[in-house]
Coordinates of C-alpha atoms in Angstrom, one line a residue:
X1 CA 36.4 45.4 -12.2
X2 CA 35.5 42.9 -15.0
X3 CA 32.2 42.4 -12.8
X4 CA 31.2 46.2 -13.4
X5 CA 32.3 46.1 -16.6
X6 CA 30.2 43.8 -17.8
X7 CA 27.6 44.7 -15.3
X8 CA 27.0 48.2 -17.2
X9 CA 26.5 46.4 -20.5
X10 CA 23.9 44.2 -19.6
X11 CA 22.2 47.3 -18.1
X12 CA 21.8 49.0 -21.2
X13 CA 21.0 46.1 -23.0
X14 CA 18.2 45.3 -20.3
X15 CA 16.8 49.0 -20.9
X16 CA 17.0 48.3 -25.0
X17 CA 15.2 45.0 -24.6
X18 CA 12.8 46.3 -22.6
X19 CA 11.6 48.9 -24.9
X20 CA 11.8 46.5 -27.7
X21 CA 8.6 44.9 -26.1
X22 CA 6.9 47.9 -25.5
X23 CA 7.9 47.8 -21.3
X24 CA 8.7 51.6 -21.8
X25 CA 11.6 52.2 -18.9
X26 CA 10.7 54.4 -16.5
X27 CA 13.0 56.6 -14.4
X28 CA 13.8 54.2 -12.0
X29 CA 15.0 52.0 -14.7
X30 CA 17.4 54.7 -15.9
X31 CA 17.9 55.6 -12.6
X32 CA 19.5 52.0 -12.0
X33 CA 21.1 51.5 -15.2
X34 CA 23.1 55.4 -14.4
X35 CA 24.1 53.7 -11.3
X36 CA 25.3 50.5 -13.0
X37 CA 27.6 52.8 -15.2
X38 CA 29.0 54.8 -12.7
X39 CA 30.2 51.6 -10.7
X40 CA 32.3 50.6 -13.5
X41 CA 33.2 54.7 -14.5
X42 CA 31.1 55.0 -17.5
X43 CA 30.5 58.2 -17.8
X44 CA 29.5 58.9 -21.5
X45 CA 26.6 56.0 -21.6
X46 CA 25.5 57.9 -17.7
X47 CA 25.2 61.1 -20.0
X48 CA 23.7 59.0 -22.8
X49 CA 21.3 57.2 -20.4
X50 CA 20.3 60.6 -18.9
X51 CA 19.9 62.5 -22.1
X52 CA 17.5 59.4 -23.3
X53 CA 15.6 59.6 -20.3
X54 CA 14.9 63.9 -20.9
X55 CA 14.0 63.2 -24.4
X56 CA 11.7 60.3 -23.6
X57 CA 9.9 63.4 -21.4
X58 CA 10.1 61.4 -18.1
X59 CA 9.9 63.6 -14.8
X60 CA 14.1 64.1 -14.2
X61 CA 14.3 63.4 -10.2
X62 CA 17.5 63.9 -7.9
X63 CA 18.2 60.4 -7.7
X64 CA 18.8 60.2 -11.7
X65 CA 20.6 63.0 -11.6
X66 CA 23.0 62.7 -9.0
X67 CA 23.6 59.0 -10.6
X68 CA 24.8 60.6 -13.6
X69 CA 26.6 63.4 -11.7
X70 CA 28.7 60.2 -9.5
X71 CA 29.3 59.0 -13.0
X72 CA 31.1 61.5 -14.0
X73 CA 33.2 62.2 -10.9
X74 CA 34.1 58.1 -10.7
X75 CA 35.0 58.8 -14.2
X76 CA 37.8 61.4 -13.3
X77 CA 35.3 64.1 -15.9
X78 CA 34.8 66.5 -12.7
X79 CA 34.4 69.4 -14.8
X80 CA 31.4 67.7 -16.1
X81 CA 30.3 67.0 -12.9
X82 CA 30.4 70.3 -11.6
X83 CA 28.4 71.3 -15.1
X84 CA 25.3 68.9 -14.2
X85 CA 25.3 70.6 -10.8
X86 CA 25.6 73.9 -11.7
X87 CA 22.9 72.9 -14.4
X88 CA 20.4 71.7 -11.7
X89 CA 20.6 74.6 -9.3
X90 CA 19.6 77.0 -12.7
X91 CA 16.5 74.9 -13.7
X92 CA 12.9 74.7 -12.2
X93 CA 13.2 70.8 -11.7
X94 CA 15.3 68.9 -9.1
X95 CA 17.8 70.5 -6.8
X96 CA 20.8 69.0 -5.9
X97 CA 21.4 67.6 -2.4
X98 CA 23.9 66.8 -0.2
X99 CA 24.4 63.9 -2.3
X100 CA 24.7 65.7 -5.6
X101 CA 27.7 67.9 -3.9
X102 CA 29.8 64.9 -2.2
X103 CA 30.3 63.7 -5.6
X104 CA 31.0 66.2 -7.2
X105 CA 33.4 67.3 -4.0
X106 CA 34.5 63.7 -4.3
X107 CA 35.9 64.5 -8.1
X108 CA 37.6 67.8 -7.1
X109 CA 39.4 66.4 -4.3
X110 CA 40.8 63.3 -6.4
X111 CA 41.7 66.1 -8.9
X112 CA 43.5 68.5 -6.4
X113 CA 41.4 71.1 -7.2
X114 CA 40.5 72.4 -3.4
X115 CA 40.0 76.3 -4.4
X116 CA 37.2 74.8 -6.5
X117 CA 35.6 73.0 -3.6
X118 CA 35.8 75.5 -1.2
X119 CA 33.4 77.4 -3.7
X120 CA 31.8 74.8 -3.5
X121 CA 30.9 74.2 0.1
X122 CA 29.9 77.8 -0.5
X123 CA 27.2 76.9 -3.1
X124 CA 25.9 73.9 -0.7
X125 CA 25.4 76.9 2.0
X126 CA 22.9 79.3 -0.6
X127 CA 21.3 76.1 -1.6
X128 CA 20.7 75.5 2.4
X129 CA 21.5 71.9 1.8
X130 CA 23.1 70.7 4.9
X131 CA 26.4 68.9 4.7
X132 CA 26.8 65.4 6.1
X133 CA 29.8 63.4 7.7
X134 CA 31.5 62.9 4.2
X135 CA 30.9 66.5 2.8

């Protein structure tokens, strides 16, 4: 919509402005302003916006991640998706949950791609996260 579109904009601009007067954005600044662009299927500034927020050395969380994960999956990028997911159950910081899986579930089942999900749902199982109503 023309409301989300414009709605991510202002986001990033919000997070620029802010640093501009030394408010340093923390990550649930990011964390908001991932969620913005996912609304409106931004996926590139999510990744852009989630790459800022590594190099700025804030603690990542499941939260931002899983923003930027939705992102991509509104964005029809599913492969990308899946990437950040498999990215998070290799490293040391967060896991992904249940929601980290729906949305990435979400993107494979708007792709057609249910071989890849079933995998999936296999994953969830190792990772003992438990599946809710919409997995």
């Amino acid at each position: 919509s023309a409301e989300s579109a414009a709605a991510w904009a202002l986001a990033i601009n919000l997070l620029a402005e802010a640093d501009g007067k030394s408010l340093a954005p923390d990550i649930v600044s990011f964390t908001a302003a991932i969620s913005v662009c996912s609304r409106a299927r931004r996926w590139v500034e999510a990744l852009d916006l989630l790459a800022e927020a590594f190099a700025r050395g804030l603690q990542l969380n499941v939260q931002l991640c899983s923003a930027a994960v939705t992102a991509c999956s509104r964005g029809a990028h599913w492969p990308r998706a899946l990437r950040l997911l498999q990215g998070m159950r290799r490293w040391s910081g967060p896991q992904p949950n249940v929601i980290t899986y729906n949305a990435v579930l979400s993107g494979l089942d708007k792709a057609g791609c249910w071989e890849m999900a079933l995998e999936l749902l296999g994953n969830l199982r190792e990772d003992s996260v438990n599946p809710d109503l919409i997995t």
